[in-house]
JSON list of C-alpha atoms in Angstrom, two decimals:
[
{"chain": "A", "resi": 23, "resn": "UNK", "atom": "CA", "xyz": [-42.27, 94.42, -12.75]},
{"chain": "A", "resi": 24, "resn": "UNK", "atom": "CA", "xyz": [-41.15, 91.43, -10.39]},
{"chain": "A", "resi": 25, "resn": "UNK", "atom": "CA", "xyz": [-40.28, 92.89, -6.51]},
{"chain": "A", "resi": 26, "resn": "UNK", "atom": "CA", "xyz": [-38.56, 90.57, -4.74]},
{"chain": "A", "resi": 27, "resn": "UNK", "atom": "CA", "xyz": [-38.61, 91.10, -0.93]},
{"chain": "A", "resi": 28, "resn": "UNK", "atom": "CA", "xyz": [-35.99, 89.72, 2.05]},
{"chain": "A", "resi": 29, "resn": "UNK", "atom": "CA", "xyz": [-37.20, 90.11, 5.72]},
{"chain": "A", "resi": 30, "resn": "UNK", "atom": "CA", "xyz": [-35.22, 90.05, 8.23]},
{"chain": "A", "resi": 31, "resn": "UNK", "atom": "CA", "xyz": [-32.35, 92.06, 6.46]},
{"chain": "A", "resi": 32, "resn": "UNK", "atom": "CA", "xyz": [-30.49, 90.98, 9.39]},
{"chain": "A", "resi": 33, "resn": "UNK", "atom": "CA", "xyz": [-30.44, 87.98, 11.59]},
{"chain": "A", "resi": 34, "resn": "UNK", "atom": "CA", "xyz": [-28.31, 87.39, 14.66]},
{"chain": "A", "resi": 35, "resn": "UNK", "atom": "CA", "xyz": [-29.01, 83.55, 16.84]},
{"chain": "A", "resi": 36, "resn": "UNK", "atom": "CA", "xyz": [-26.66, 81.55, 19.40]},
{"chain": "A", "resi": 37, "resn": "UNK", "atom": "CA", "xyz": [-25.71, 78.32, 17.85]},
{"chain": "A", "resi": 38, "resn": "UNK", "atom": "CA", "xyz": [-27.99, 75.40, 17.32]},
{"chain": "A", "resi": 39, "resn": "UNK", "atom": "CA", "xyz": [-31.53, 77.27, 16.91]},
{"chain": "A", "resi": 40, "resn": "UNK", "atom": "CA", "xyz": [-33.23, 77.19, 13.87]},
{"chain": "A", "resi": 41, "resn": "UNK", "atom": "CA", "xyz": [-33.14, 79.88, 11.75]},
{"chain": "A", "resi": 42, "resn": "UNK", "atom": "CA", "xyz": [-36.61, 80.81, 9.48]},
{"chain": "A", "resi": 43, "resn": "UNK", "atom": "CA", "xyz": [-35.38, 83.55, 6.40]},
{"chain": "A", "resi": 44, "resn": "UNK", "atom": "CA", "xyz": [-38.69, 85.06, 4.87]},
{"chain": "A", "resi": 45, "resn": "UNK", "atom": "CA", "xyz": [-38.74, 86.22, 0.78]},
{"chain": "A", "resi": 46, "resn": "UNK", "atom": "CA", "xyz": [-41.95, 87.40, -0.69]},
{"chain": "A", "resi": 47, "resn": "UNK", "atom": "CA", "xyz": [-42.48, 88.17, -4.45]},
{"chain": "A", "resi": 48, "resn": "UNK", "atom": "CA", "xyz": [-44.89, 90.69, -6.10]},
{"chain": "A", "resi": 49, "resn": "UNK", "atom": "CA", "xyz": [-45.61, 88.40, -9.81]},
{"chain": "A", "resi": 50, "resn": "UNK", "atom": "CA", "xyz": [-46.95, 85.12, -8.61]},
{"chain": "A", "resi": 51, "resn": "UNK", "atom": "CA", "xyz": [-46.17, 84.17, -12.49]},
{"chain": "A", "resi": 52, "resn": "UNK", "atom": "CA", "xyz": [-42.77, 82.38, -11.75]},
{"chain": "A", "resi": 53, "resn": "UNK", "atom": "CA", "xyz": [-40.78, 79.28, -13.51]},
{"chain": "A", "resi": 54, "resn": "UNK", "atom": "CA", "xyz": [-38.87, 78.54, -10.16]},
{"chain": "A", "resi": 55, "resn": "UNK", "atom": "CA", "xyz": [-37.36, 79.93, -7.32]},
{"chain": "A", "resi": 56, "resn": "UNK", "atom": "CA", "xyz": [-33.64, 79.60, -5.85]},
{"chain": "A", "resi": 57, "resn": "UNK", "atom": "CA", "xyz": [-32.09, 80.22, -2.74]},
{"chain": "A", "resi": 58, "resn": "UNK", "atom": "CA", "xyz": [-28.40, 81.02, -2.15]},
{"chain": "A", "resi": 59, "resn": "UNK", "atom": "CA", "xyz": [-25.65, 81.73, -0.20]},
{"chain": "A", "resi": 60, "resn": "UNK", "atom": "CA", "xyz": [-22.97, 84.23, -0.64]},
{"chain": "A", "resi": 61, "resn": "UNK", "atom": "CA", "xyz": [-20.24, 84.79, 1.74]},
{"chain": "A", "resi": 62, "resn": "UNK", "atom": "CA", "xyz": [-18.96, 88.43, 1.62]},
{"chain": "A", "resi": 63, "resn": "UNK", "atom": "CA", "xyz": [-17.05, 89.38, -1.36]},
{"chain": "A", "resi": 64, "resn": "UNK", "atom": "CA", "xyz": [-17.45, 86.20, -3.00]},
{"chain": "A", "resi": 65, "resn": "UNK", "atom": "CA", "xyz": [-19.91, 85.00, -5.46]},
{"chain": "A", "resi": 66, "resn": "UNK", "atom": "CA", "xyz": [-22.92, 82.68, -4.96]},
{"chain": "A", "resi": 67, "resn": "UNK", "atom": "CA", "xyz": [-23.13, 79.25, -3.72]},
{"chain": "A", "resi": 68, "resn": "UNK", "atom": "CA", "xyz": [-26.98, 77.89, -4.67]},
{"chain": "A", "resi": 69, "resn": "UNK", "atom": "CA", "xyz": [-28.42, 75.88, -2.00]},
{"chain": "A", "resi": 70, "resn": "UNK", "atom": "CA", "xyz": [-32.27, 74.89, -3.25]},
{"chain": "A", "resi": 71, "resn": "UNK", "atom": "CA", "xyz": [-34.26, 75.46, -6.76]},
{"chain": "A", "resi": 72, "resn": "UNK", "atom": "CA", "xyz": [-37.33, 75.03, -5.98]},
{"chain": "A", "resi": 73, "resn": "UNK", "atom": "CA", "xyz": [-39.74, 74.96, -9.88]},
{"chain": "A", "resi": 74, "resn": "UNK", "atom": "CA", "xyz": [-42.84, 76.56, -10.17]},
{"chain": "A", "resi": 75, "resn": "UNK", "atom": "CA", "xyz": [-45.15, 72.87, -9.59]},
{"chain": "A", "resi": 76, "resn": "UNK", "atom": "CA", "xyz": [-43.26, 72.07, -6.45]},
{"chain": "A", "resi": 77, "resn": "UNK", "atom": "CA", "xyz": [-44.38, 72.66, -3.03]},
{"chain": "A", "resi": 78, "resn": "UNK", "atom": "CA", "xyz": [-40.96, 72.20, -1.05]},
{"chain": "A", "resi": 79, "resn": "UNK", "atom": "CA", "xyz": [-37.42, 71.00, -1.59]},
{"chain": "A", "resi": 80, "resn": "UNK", "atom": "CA", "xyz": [-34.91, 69.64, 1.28]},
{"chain": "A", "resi": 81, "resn": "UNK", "atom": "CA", "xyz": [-31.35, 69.02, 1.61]},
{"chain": "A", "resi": 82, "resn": "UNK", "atom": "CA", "xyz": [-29.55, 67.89, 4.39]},
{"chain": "A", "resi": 83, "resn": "UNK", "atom": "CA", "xyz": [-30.16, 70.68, 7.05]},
{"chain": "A", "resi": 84, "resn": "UNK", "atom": "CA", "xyz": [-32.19, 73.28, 4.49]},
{"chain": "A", "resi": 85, "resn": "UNK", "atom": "CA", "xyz": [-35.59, 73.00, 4.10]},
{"chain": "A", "resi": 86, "resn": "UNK", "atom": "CA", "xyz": [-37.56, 75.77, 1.77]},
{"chain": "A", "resi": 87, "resn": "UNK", "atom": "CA", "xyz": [-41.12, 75.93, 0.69]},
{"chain": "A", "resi": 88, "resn": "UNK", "atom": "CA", "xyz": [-42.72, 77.89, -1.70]},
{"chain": "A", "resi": 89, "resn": "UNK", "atom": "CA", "xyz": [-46.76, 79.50, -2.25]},
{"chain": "A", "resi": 90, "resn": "UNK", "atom": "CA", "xyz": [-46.73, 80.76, -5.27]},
{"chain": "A", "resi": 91, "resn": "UNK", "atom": "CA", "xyz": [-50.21, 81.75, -4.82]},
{"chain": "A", "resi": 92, "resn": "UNK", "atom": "CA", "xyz": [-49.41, 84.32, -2.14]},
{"chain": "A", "resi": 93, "resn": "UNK", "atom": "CA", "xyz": [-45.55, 84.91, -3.14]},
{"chain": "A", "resi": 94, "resn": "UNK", "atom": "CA", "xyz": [-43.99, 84.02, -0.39]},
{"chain": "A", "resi": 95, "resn": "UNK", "atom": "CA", "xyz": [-41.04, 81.54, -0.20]},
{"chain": "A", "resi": 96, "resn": "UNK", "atom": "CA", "xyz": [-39.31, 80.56, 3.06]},
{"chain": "A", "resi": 97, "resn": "UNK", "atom": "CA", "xyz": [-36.29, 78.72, 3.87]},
{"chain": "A", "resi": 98, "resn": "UNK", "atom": "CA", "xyz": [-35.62, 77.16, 6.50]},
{"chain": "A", "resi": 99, "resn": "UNK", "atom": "CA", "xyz": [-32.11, 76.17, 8.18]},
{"chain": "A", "resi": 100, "resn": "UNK", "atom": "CA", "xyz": [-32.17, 73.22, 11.17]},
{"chain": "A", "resi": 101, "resn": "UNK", "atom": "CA", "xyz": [-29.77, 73.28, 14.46]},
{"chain": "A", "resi": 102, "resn": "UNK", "atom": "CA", "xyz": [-27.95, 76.73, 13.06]},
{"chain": "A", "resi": 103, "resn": "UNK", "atom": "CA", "xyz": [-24.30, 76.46, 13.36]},
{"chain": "A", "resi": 104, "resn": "UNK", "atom": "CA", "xyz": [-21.53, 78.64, 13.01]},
{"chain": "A", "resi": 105, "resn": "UNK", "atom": "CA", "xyz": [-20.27, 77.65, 9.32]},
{"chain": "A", "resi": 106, "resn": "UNK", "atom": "CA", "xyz": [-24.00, 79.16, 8.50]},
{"chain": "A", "resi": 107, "resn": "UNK", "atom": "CA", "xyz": [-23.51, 82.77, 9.03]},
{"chain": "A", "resi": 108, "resn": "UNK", "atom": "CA", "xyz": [-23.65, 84.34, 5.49]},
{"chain": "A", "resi": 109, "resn": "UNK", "atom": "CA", "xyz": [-25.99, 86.30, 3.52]},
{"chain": "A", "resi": 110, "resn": "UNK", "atom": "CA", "xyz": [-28.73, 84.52, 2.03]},
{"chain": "A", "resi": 111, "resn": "UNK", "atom": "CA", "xyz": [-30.74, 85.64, -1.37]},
{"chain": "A", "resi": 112, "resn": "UNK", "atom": "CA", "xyz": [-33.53, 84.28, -2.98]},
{"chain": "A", "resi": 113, "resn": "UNK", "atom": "CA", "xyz": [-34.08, 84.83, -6.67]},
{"chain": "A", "resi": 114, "resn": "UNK", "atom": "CA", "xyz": [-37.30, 84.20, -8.62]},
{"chain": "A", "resi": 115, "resn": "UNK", "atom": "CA", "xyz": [-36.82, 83.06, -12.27]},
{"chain": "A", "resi": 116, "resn": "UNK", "atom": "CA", "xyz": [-38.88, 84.01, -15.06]},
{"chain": "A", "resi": 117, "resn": "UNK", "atom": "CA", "xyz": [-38.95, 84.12, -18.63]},
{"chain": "A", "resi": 118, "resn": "UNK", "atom": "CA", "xyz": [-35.23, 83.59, -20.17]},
{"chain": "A", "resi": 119, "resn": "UNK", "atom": "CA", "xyz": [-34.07, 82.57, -17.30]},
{"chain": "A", "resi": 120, "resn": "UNK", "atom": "CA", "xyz": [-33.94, 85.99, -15.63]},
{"chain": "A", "resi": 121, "resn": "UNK", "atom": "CA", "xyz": [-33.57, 85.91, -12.21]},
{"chain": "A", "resi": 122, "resn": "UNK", "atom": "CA", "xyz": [-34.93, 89.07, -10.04]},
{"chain": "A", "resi": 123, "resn": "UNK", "atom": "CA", "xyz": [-32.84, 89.01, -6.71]},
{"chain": "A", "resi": 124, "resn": "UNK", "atom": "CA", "xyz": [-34.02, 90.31, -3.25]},
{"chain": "A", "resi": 125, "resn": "UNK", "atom": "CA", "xyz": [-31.86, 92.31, -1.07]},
{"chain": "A", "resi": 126, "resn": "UNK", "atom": "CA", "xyz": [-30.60, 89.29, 1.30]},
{"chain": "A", "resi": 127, "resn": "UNK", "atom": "CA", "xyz": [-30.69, 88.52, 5.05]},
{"chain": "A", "resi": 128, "resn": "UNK", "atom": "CA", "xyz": [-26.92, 88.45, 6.51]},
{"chain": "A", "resi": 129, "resn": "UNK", "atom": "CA", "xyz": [-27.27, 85.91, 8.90]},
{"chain": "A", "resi": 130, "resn": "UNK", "atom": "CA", "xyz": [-24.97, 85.62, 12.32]},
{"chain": "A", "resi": 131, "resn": "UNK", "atom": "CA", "xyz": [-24.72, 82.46, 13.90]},
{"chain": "A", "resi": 132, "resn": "UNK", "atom": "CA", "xyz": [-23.17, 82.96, 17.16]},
{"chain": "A", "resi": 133, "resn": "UNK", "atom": "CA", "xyz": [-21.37, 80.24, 18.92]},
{"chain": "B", "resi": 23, "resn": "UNK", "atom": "CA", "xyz": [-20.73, 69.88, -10.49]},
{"chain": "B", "resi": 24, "resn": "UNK", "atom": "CA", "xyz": [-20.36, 73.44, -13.11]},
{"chain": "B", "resi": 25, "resn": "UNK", "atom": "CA", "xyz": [-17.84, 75.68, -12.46]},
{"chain": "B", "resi": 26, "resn": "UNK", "atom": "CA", "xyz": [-17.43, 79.37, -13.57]},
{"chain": "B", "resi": 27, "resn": "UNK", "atom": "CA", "xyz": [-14.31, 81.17, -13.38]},
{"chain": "B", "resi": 28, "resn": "UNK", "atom": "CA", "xyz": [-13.60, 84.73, -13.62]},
{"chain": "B", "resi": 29, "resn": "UNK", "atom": "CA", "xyz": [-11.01, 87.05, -14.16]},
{"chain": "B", "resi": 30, "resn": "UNK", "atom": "CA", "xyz": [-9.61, 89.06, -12.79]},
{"chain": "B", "resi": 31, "resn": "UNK", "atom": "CA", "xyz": [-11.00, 88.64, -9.47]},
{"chain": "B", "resi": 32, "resn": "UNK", "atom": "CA", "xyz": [-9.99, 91.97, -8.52]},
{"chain": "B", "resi": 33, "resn": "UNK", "atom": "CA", "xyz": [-8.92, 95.32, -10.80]},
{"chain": "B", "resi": 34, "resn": "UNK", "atom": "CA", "xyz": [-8.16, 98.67, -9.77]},
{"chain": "B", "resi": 35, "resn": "UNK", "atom": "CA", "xyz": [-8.41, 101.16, -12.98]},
{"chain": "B", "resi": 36, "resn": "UNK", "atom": "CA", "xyz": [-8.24, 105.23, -13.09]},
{"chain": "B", "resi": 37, "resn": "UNK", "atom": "CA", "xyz": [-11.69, 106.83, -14.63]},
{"chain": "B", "resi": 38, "resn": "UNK", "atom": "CA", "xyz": [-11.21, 107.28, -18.34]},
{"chain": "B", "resi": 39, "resn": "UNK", "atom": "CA", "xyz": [-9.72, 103.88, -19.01]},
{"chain": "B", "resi": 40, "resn": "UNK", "atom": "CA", "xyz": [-11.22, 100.72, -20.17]},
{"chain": "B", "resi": 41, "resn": "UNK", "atom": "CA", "xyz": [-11.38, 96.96, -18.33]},
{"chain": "B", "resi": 42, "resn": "UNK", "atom": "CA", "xyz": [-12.59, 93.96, -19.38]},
{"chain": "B", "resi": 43, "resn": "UNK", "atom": "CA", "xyz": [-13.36, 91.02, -17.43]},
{"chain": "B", "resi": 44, "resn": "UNK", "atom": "CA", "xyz": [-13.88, 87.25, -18.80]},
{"chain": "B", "resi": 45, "resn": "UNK", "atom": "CA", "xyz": [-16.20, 84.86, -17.66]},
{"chain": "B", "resi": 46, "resn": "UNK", "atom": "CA", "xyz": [-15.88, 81.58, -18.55]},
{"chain": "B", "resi": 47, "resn": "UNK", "atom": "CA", "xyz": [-16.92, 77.56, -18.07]},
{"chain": "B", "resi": 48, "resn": "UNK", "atom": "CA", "xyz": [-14.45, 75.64, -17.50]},
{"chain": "B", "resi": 49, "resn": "UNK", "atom": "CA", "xyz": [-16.02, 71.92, -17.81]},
{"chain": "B", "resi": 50, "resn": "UNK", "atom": "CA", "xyz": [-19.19, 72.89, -20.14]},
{"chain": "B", "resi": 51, "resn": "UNK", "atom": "CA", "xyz": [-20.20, 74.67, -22.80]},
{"chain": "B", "resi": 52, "resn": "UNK", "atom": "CA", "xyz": [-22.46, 77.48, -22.02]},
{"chain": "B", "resi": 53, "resn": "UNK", "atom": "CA", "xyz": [-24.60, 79.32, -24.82]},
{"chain": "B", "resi": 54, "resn": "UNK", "atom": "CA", "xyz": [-26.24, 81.35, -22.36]},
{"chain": "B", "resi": 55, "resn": "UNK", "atom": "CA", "xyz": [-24.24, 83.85, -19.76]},
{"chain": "B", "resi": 56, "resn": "UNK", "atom": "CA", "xyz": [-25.82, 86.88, -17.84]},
{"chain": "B", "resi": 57, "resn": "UNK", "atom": "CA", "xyz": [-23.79, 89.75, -15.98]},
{"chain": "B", "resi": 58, "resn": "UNK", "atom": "CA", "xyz": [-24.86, 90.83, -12.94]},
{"chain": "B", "resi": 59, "resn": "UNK", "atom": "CA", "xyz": [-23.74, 94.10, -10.86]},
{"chain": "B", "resi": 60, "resn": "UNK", "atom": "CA", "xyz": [-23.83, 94.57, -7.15]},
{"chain": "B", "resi": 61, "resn": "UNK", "atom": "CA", "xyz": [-23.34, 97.43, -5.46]},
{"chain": "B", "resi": 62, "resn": "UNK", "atom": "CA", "xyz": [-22.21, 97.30, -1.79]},
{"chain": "B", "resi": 63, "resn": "UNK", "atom": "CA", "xyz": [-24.74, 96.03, 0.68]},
{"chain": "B", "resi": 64, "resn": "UNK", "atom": "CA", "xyz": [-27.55, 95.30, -2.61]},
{"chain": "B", "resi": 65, "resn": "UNK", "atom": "CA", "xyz": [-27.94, 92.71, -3.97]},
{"chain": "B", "resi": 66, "resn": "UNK", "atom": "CA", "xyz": [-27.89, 91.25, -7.28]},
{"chain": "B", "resi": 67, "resn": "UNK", "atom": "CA", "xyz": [-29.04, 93.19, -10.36]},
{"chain": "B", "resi": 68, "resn": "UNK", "atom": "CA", "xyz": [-29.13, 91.82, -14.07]},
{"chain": "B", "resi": 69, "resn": "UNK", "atom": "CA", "xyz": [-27.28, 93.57, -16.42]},
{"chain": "B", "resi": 70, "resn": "UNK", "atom": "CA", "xyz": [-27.72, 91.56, -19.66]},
{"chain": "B", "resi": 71, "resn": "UNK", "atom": "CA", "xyz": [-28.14, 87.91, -20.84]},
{"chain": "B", "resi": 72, "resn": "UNK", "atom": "CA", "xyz": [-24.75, 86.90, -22.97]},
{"chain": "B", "resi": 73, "resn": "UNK", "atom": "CA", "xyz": [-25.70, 84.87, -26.23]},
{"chain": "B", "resi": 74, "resn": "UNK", "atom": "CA", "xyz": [-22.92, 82.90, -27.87]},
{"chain": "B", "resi": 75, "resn": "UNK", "atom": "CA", "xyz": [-22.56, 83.86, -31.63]},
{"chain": "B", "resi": 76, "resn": "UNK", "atom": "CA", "xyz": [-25.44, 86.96, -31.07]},
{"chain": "B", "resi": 77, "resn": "UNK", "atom": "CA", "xyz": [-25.65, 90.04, -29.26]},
{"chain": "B", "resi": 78, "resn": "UNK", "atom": "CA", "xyz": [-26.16, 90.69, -25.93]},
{"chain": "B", "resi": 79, "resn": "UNK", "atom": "CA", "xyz": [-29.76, 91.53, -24.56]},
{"chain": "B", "resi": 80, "resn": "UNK", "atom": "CA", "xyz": [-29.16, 94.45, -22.21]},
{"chain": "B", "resi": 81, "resn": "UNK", "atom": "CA", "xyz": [-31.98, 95.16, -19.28]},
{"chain": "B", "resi": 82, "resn": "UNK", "atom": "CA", "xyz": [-33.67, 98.24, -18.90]},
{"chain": "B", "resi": 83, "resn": "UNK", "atom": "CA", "xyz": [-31.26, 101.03, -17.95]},
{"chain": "B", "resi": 84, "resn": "UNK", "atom": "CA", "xyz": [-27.74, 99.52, -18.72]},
{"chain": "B", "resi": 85, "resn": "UNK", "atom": "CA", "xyz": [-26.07, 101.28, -21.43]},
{"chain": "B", "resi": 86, "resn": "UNK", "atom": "CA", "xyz": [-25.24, 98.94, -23.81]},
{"chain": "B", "resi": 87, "resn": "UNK", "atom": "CA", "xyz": [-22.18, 101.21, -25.50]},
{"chain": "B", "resi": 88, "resn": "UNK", "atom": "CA", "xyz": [-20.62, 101.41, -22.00]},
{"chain": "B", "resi": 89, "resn": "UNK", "atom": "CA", "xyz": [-21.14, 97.91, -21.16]},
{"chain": "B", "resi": 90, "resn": "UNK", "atom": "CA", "xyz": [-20.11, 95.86, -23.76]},
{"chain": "B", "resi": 91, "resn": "UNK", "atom": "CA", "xyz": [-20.51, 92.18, -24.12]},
{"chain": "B", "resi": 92, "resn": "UNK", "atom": "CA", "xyz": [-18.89, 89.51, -26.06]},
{"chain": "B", "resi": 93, "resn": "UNK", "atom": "CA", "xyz": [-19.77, 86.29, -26.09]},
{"chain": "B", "resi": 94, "resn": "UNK", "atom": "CA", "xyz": [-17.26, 84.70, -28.89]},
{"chain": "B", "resi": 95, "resn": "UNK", "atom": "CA", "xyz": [-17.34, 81.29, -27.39]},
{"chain": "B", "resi": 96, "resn": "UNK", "atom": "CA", "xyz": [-19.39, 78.47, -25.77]},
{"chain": "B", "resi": 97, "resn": "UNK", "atom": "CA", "xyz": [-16.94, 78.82, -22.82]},
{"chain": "B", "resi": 98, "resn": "UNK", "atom": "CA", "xyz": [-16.52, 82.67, -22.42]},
{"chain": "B", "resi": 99, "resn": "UNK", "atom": "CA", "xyz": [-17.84, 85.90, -22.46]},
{"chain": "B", "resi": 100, "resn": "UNK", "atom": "CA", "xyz": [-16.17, 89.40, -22.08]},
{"chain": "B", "resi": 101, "resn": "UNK", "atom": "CA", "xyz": [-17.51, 92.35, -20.10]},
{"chain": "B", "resi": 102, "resn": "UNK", "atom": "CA", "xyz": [-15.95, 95.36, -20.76]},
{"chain": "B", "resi": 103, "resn": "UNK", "atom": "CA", "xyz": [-16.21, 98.64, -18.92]},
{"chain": "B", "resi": 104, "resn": "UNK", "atom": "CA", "xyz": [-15.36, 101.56, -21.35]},
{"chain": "B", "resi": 105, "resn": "UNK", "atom": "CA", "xyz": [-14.18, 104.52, -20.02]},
{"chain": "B", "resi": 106, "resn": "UNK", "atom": "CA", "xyz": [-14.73, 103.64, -16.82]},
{"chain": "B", "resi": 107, "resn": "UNK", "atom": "CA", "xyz": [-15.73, 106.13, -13.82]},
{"chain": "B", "resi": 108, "resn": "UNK", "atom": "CA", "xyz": [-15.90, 105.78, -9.77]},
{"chain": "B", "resi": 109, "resn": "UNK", "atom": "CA", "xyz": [-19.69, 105.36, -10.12]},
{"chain": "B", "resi": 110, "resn": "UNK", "atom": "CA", "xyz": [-18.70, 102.14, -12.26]},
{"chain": "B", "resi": 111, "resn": "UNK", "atom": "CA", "xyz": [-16.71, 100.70, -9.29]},
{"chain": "B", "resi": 112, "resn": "UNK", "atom": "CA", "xyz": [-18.66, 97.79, -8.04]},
{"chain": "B", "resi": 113, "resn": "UNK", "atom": "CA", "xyz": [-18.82, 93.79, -7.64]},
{"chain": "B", "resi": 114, "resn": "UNK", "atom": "CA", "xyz": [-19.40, 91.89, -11.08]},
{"chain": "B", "resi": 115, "resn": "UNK", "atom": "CA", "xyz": [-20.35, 88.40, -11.17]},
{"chain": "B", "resi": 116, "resn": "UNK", "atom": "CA", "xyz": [-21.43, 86.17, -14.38]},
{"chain": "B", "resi": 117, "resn": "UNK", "atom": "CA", "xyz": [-23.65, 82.71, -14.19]},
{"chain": "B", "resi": 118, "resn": "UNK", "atom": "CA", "xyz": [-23.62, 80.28, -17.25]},
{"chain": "B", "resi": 119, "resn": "UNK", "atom": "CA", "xyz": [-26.90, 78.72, -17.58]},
{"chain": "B", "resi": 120, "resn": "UNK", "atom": "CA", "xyz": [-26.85, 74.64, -17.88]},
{"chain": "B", "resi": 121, "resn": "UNK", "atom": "CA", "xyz": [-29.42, 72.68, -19.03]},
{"chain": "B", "resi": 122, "resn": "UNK", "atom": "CA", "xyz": [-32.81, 74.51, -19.42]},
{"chain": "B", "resi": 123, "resn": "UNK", "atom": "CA", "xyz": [-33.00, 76.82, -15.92]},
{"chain": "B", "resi": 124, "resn": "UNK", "atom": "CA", "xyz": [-29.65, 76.15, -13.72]},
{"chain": "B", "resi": 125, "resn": "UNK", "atom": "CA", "xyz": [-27.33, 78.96, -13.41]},
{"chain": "B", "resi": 126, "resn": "UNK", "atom": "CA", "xyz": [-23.67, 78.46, -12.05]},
{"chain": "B", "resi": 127, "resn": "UNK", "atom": "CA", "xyz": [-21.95, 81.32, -10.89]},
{"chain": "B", "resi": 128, "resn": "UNK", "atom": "CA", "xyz": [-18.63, 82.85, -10.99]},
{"chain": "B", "resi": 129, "resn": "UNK", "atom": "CA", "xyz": [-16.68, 84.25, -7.57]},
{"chain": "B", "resi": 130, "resn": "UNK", "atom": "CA", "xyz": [-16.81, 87.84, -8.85]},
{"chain": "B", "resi": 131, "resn": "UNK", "atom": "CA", "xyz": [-15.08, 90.89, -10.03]},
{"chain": "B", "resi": 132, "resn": "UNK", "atom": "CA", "xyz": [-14.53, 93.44, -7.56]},
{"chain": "B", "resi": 133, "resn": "UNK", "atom": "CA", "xyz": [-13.71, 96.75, -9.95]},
{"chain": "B", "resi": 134, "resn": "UNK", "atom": "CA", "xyz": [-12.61, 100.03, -8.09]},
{"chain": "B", "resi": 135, "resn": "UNK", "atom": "CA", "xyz": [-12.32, 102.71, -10.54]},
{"chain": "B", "resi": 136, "resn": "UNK", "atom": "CA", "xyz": [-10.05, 105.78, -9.05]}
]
């Protein structure tokens, strides 16, 4: 059974630093793997998908790799800024589209 | 871009009763829909994967007979909670899938059962 793992679970930085957000997964036998955002009590915003052949994907300010080989995905957020602070899941897909979740990092971005 | 609505966004039932809560896509046709449940500070956790025209595929642990799914459309799906108790109460969101691996998801159902 995929275990999908989110460290920090918190994350508090002053403004403009760079913020790292760690996700490991258990079943290196993945189709792809997403990151998102979700604001609290709202529902999720997805940021990067990054598939199962691919290294990396970027946009704008977010940056997240992926190693399948030793399950670990990271994502990576540029010059932090206040707008950013939000919890932040990463999901690994698998067969029919199922996507096991890990618990999040709630990120503060202080200004 | 895909966008998934859902309603209602918020319900407040008393334990016994039954609530159902659409999920639909409004600018695409969706065959496939999943349910998800999240309890405060958790995160995510499938509940089934929504079929149009065929049942539901429930996960591991989620009674079907209490949960139950309808997917009569290509633009919505129905989850209703039958009689309903405070363990119930908890944050519902649905995703449409699009194209062959995207999921879109909706802004949630926050269900407090008294």
């Amino acid at each position: 059974k995929q275990e999908v793992t989110q460290i920090p679970a918190a994350l508090s930085v002053p403004e403009g630093e760079n913020l790292v957000l760690n996700c490991s997964f258990t079943d290196s036998a993945i189709y792809n793997l997403q990151w998102f955002r979700q604001d609290p009590g709202k529902g999720l915003t997805s940021l990067l998908l990054i598939q199962s052949s691919q290294r990396e994907q970027t946009s704008g300010r977010l940056n997240a790799s992926l190693d399948k080989s030793s399950g670990r995905s990271t994502l990576y957020i540029a010059a932090s800024q206040p707008g950013d602070s939000a919890t932040y899941l990463c999901a690994v897909g698998a067969a029919g589209n199922k996507l096991t979740f890990g618990g999040g990092t709630r990120v503060l971005v202080k200004p | 871009g895909a966008v998934v609505s859902q309603h209602p966004s918020w319900v407040i039932c008393k334990s016994g009763t039954s609530v159902k809560i659409e999920c639909r896509s409004l600018d695409f046709q969706a065959t496939t829909m999943f349910w998800y449940r999240q309890f405060p500070k958790q995160s995510l956790m499938l509940m089934a994967t929504s079929n149009e025209g065929s049942k539901a595929t429930y996960e591991q642990g989620v009674e079907k007979d209490k949960f139950l799914i309808n997917h009569a459309s290509l633009t919505l799906s129905t989850l209703t909670v039958t009689s309903a108790h405070p363990e119930d109460s908890s944050f519902y969101i649905c995703s449409a899938l699009v194209g062959n691996y995207e999921q879109y998801f909706g802004p949630g159902t926050r269900l407090t059962v008294t």
